[in-house]
Coordinates of C-alpha atoms in Angstrom, one line a residue:
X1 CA -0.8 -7.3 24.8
X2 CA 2.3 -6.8 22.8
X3 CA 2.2 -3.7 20.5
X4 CA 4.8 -3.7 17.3
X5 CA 5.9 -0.5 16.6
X6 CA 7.7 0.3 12.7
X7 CA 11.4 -0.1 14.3
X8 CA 11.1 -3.6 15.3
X9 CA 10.6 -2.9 19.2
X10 CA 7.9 -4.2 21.2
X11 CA 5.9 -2.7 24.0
X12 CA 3.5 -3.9 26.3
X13 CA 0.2 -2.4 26.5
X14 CA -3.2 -2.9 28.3
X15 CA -5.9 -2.9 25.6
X16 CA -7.1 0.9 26.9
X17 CA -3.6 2.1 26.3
X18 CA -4.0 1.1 23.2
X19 CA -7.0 2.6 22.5
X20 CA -5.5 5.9 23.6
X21 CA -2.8 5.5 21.8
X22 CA -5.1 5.2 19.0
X23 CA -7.3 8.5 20.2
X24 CA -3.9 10.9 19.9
X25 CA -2.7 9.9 17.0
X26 CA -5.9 9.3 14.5
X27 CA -7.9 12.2 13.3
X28 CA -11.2 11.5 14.9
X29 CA -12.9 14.2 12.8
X30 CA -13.6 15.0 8.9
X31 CA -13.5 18.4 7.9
X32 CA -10.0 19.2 5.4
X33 CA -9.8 19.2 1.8
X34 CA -9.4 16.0 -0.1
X35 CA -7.0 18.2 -2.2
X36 CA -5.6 21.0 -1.0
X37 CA -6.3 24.3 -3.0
X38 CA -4.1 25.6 -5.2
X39 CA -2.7 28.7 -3.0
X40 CA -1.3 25.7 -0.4
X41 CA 1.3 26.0 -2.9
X42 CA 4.2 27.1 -1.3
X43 CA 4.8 30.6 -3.0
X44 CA 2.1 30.2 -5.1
X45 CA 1.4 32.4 -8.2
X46 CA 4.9 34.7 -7.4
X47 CA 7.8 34.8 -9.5
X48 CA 10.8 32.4 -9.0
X49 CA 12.5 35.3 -10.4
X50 CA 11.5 38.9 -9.3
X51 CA 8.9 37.5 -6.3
X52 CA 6.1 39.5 -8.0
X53 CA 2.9 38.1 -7.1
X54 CA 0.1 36.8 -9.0
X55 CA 1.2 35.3 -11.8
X56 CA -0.3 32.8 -13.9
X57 CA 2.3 31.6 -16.4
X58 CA 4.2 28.9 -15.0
X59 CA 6.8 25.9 -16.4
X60 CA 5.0 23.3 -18.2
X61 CA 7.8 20.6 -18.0
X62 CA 7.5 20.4 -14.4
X63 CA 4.1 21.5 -13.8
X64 CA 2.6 18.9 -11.5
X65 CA -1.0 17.8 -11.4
X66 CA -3.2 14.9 -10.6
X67 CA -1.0 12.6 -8.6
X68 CA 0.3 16.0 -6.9
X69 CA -0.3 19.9 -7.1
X70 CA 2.9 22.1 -7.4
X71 CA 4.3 24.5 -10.2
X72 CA 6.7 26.9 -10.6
X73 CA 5.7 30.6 -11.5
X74 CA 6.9 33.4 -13.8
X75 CA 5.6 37.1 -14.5
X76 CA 6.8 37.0 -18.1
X77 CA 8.6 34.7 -20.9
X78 CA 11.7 37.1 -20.1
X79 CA 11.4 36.4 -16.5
X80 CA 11.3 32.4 -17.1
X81 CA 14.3 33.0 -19.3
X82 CA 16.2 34.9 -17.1
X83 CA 15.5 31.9 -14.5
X84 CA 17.1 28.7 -16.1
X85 CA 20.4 29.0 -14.8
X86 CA 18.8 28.3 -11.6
X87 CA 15.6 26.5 -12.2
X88 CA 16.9 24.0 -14.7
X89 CA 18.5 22.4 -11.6
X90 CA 14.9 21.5 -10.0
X91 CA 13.1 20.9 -13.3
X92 CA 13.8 17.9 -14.8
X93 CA 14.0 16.4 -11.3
X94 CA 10.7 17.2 -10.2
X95 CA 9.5 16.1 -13.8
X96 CA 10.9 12.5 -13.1
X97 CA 9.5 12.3 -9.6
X98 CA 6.4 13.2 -10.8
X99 CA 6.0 10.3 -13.4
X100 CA 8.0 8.0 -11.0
X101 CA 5.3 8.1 -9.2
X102 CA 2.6 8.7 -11.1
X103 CA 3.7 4.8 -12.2
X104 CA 4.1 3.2 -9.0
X105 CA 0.8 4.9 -8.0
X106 CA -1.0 3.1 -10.3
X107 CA 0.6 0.0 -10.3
X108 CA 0.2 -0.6 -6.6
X109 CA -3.0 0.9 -6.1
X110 CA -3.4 -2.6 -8.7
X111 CA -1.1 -4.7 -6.3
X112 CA -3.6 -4.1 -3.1
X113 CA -6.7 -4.3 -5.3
X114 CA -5.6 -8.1 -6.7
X115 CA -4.0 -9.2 -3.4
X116 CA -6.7 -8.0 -1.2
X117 CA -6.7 -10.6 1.8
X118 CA -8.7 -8.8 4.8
X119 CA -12.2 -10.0 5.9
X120 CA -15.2 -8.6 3.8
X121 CA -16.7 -5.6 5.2
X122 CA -20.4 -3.3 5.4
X123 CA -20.1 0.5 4.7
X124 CA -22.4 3.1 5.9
X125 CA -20.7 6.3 4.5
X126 CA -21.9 9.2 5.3
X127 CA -20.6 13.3 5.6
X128 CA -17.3 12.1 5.2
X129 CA -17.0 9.4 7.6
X130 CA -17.0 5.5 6.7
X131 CA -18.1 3.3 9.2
X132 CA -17.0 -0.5 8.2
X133 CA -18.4 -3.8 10.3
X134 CA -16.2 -6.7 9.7
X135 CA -18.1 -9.7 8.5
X136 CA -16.2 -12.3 10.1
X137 CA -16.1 -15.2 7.8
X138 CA -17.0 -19.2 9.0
X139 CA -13.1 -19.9 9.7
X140 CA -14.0 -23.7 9.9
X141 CA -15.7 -24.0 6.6
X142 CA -13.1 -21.9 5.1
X143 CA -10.0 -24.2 6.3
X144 CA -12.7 -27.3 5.5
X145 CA -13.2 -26.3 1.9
X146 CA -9.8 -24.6 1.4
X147 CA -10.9 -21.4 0.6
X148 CA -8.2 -18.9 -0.7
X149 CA -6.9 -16.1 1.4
X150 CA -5.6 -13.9 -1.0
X151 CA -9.0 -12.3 -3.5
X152 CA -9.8 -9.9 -5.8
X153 CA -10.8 -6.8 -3.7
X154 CA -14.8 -6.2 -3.8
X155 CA -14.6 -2.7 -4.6
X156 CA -18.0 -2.4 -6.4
X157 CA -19.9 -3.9 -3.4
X158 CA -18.0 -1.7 -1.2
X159 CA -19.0 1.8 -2.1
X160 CA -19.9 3.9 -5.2
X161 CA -17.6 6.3 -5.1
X162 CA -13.5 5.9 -5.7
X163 CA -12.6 8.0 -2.7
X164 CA -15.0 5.6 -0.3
X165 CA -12.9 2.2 -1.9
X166 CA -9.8 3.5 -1.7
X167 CA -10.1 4.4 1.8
X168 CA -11.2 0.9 3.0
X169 CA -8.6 -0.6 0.5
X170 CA -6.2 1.2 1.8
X171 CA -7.1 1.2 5.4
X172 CA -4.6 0.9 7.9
X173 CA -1.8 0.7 5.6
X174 CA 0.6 2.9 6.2
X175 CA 4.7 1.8 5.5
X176 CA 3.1 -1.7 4.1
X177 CA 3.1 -0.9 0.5
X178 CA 6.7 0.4 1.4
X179 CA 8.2 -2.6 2.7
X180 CA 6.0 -5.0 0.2
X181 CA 7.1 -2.9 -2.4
X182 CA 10.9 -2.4 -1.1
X183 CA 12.3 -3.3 -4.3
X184 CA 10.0 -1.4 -6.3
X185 CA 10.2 1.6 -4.5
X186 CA 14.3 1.0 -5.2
X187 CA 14.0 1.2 -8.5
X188 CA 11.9 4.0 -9.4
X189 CA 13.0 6.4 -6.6
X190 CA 16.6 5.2 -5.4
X191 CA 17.5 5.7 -9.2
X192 CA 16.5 10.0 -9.1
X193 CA 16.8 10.6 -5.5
X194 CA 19.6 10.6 -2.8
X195 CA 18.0 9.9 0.3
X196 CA 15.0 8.4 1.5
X197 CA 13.2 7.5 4.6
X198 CA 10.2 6.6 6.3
X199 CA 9.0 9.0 9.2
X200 CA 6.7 8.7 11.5
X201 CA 3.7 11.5 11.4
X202 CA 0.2 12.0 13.1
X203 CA -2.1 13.9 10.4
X204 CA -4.3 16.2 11.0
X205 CA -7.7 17.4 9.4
X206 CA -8.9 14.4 6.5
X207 CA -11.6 14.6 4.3
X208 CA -12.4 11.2 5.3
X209 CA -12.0 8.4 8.1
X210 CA -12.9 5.1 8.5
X211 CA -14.1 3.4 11.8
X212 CA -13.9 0.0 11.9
X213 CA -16.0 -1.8 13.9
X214 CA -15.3 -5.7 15.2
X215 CA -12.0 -6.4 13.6
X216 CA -9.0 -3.5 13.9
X217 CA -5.6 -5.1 14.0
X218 CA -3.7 -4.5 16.8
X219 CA -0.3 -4.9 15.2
X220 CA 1.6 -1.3 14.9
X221 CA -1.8 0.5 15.8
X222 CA -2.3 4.4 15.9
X223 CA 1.3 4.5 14.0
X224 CA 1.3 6.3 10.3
X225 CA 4.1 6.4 8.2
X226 CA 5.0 8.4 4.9
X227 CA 7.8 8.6 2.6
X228 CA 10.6 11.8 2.3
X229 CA 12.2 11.8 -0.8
X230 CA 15.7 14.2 -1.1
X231 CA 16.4 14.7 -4.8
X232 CA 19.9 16.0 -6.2
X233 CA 18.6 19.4 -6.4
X234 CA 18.0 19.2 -2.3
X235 CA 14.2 19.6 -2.1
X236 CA 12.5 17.3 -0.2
X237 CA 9.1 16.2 -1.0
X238 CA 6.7 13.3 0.8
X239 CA 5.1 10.6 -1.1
X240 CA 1.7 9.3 0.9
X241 CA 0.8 6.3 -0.7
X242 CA -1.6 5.6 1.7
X243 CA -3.1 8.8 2.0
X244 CA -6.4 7.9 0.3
X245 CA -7.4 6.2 3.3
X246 CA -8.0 9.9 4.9
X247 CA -9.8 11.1 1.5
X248 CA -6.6 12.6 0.1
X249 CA -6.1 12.4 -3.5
X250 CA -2.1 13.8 -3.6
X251 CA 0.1 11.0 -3.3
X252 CA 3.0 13.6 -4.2
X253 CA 3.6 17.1 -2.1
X254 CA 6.3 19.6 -1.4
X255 CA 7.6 18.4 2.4
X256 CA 7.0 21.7 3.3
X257 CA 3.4 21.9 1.8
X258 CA 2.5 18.4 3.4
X259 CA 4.0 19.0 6.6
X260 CA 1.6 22.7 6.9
X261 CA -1.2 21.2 5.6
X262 CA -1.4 17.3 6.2
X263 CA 0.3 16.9 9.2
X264 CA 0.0 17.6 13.3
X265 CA 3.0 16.7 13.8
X266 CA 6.5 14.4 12.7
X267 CA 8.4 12.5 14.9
X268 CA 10.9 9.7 14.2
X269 CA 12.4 8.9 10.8
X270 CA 13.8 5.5 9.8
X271 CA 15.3 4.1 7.2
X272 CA 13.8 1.8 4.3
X273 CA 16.2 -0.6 5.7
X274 CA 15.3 -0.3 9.2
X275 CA 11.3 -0.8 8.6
X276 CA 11.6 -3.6 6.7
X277 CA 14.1 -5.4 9.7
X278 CA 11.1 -3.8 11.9
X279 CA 8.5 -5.7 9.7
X280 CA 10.5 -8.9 9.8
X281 CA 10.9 -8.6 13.7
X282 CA 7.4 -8.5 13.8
X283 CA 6.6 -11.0 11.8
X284 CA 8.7 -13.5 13.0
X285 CA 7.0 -13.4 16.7
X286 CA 4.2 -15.2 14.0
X287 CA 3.2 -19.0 13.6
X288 CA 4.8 -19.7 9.9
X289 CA 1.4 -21.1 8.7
X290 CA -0.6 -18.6 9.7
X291 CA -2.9 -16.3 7.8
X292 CA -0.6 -12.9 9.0
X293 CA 2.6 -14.3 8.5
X294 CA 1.5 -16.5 4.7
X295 CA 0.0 -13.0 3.9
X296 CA 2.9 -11.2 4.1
X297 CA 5.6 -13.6 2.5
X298 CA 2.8 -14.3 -0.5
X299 CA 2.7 -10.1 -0.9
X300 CA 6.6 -10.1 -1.1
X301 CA 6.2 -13.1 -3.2
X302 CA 4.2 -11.8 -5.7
X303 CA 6.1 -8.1 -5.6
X304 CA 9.2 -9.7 -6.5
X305 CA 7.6 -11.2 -9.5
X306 CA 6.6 -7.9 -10.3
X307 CA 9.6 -6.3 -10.1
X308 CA 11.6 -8.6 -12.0
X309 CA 8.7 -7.8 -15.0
X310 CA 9.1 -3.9 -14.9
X311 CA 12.5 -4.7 -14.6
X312 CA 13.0 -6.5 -18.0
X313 CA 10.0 -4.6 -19.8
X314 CA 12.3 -1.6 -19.4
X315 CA 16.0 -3.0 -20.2
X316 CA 13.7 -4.6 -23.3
X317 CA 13.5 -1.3 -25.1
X318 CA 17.3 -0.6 -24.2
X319 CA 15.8 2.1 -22.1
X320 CA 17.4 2.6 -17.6
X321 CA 15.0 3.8 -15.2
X322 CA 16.5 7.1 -15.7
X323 CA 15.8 6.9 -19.5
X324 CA 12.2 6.1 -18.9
X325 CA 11.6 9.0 -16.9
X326 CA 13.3 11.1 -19.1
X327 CA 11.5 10.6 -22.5
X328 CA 9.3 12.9 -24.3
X329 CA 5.8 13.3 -22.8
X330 CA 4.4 11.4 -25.7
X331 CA 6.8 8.9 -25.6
X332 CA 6.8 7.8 -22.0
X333 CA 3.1 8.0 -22.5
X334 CA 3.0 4.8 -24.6
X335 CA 5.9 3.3 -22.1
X336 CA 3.9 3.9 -19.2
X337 CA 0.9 2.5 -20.7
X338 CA 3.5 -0.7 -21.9
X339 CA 4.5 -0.7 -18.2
X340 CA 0.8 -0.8 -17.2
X341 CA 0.2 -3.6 -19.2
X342 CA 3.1 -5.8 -18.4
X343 CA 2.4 -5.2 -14.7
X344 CA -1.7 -6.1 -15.4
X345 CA -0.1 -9.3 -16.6
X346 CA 2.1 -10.3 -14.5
X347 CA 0.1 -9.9 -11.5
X348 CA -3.1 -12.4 -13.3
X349 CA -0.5 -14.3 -14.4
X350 CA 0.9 -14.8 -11.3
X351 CA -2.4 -14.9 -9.2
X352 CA -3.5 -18.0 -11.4
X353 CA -0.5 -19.8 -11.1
X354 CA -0.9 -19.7 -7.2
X355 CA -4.3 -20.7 -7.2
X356 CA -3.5 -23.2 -9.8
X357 CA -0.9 -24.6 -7.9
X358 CA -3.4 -24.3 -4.7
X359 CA -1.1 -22.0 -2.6
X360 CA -2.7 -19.3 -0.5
X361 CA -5.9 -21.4 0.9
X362 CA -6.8 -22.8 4.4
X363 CA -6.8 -25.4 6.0
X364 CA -6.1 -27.3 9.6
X365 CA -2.8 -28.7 10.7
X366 CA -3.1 -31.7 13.3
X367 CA -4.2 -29.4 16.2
X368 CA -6.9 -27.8 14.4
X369 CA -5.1 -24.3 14.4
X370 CA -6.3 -22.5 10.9
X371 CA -3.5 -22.2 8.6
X372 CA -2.7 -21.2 5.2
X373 CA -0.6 -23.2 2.5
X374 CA 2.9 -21.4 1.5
X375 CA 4.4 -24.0 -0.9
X376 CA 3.4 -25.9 -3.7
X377 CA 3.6 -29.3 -1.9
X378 CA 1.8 -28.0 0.9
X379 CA -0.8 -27.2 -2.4
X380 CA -1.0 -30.8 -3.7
X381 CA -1.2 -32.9 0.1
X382 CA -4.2 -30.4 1.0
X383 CA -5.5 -30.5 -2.4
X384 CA -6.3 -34.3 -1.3
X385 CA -7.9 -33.7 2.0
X386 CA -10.2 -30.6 1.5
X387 CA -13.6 -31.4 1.6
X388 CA -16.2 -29.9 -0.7
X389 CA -19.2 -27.6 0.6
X390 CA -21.3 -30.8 0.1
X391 CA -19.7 -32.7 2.2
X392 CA -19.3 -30.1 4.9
X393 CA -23.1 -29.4 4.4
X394 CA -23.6 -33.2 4.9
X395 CA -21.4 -33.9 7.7
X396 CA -22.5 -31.0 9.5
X397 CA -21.6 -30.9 13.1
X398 CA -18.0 -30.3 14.0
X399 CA -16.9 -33.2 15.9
X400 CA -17.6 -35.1 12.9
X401 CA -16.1 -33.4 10.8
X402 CA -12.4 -33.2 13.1
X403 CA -12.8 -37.4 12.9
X404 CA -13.1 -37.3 9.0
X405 CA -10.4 -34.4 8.7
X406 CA -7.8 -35.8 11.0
X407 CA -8.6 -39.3 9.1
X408 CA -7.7 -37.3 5.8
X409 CA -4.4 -36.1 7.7
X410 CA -3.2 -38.7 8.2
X411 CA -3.9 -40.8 5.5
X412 CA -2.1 -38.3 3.0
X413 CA 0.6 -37.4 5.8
X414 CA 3.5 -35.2 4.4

């Protein structure tokens, strides 16, 4: 079988290779923290100044919580003082990363929820580890009926607890959101950084893992990717926006703090560039009317639609990137919130207009391979030719229903 790797190359591999491949590079054991403690801080509670340790008073402008967990320290207000010249060169920095984030966090943990497209699934959860049985759906009725492909992730019917969703949301993602989000990611991060790049890493030690029973992709398999931001002030820090899927609340860390505590090991980096040309090498080895291949340009799709509304909610209050990231904690508050809110929009806007329109659903080209429609007139011919669950119900046996479909075909032929 062939096996895509995140540079574009191919490589031929017996299906136990792959399963080996998989063995060495997932953690196949729960047991670390879902966020690390506070003293995984690198030189945590010592003075940026005079190194004395256990100190408690720290910077509040770029004291990082929730989406990460990293502070800078001080013995004394003298200390901190004494400290600026230096530290004012990281601080406002690491503030902007921080909410840069913080935003696209949310807004894309959104993104997968509303454009959730794999196959339902059972969980048994338990001590950590999530075992998930695909519930392969009737492909026939669903290209009969013209079911949609694209659906509102079943979250609630999943598992109880965030940590347990997440996981199976974001399962097997790893650069995805990256290269669906490419111009996203562009303009939040490419506008306070000054490199970035996607490199390749086998973790070590999750809090959680899911084991996927009757339906694991074999696409890129056993590969994980995260994101190393360089800012002006030369630290490096990784952004895991798929790291839920092992548990792990951060989606922000020192590179150094991740790379202790996260990671086995880190092999090759690539650019943002380079994965996305890897992603469309894959890709185009894919039928065009496909469920992989639809999947992925209705993603991009609906992320450029998204992009072009944070874009214009921001220039609308005569406000850059930069300027957003920069405002008062109050006031980027209410523009994140605003942000929130256009992107909720925008995204049910733009989910009803494609189902509307009837793009995104199943069907059967003349050779009974299962398809999905991509374009608005591929939306209106099917729209004639699906059948209802009555009639399916009716019809019943296949051979049938190939006689009144291909009838259909042809009688509404593009």
């Amino acid at each position: 079988m062939n096996v895509f790797f995140p540079d574009g190359q191919v490589q031929v591999m017996s299906f136990e290779e792959v399963i080996e491949n998989m063995e060495k590079r997932y953690p196949l054991s729960v047991g670390g923290h879902a966020a690390l403690p506070d003293t995984a801080m690198e030189d945590y509670g010592k003075c940026a100044k005079c190194h004395k340790d256990g100190c408690k008073l720290h910077c509040s402008r770029c004291n990082v919580t929730g989406v990460g967990n990293f502070r800078v320290f001080y013995c004394s207000q003298e200390c901190q003082k004494a400290d600026w010249g230096c530290h004012r060169n990281i601080c406002r920095p690491r503030q902007q990363l921080a909410r840069a984030v913080t935003i696209f966090t949310e807004i894309w943990d959104m993104f997968e929820k509303k454009t959730y497209s794999k196959p339902d699934v059972v969980v048994d959860e338990a001590d950590g580890v999530i075992q998930t049985v695909v519930q392969h759906p009737d492909l026939d009725r669903r290209c009969w009926t013209g079911e949609s492909l694209i659906k509102m992730f079943p979250g609630n019917n999943i598992g109880s607890s965030e940590s347990v969703q997440l996981a199976v949301l974001y399962d097997q993602w790893c650069a995805g959101p990256m290269v669906a989000a490419f111009d996203i990611v562009k303009m939040f991060l490419g506008a306070i950084s000054i490199h970035m790049e996607l490199v390749e890493v086998t973790v070590e030690d999750p809090s959680i893992i899911v084991k996927c029973t009757g339906g694991h992709s074999l696409f890129g398999i056993g590969w994980y990717m995260v994101l190393r931001v360089v800012l002006p002030s030369r630290e490096s820090f990784a952004i895991d926006i798929a790291g839920p899927q092992y548990g792990w609340k951060e989606r922000l860390y020192v590179w150094d703090t991740y790379r202790t505590h996260r990671l086995m090991k880190a092999t090759a980096a690539l650019s943002l560039e380079a994965c996305r040309s890897g992603d469309n090498a894959e890709c185009s080895l894919l039928p065009h009317t496909g469920p992989r291949w639809v999947t992925r340009l209705l993603r991009q799709n609906i992320a450029k639609e998204l992009e072009s509304t944070l874009s214009k909610t921001i220039e609308a209050e005569n406000k850059t990137t930069m300027g957003l990231l920069s405002l008062s904690p109050s006031d980027f508050a209410k523009a994140k919130q605003h942000l929130i809110e256009a992107a909720t929009h925008c995204l049910d806007k733009t989910m009803a207009d494609m189902r509307s329109k009837n793009i995104g659903r199943f069907y059967f080209d003349e050779q009974f391979n299962a398809c999905v429609t991509a374009t608005v007139e591929e939306g209106k011919r099917f729209n004639q030719i699906w059948l209802s669950a009555e009639e399916v119900k009716k019809v019943r046996k296949n051979t049938r229903l190939k006689r009144v479909w291909s009838q259909k075909l042809a009688k509404f032929s593009a």
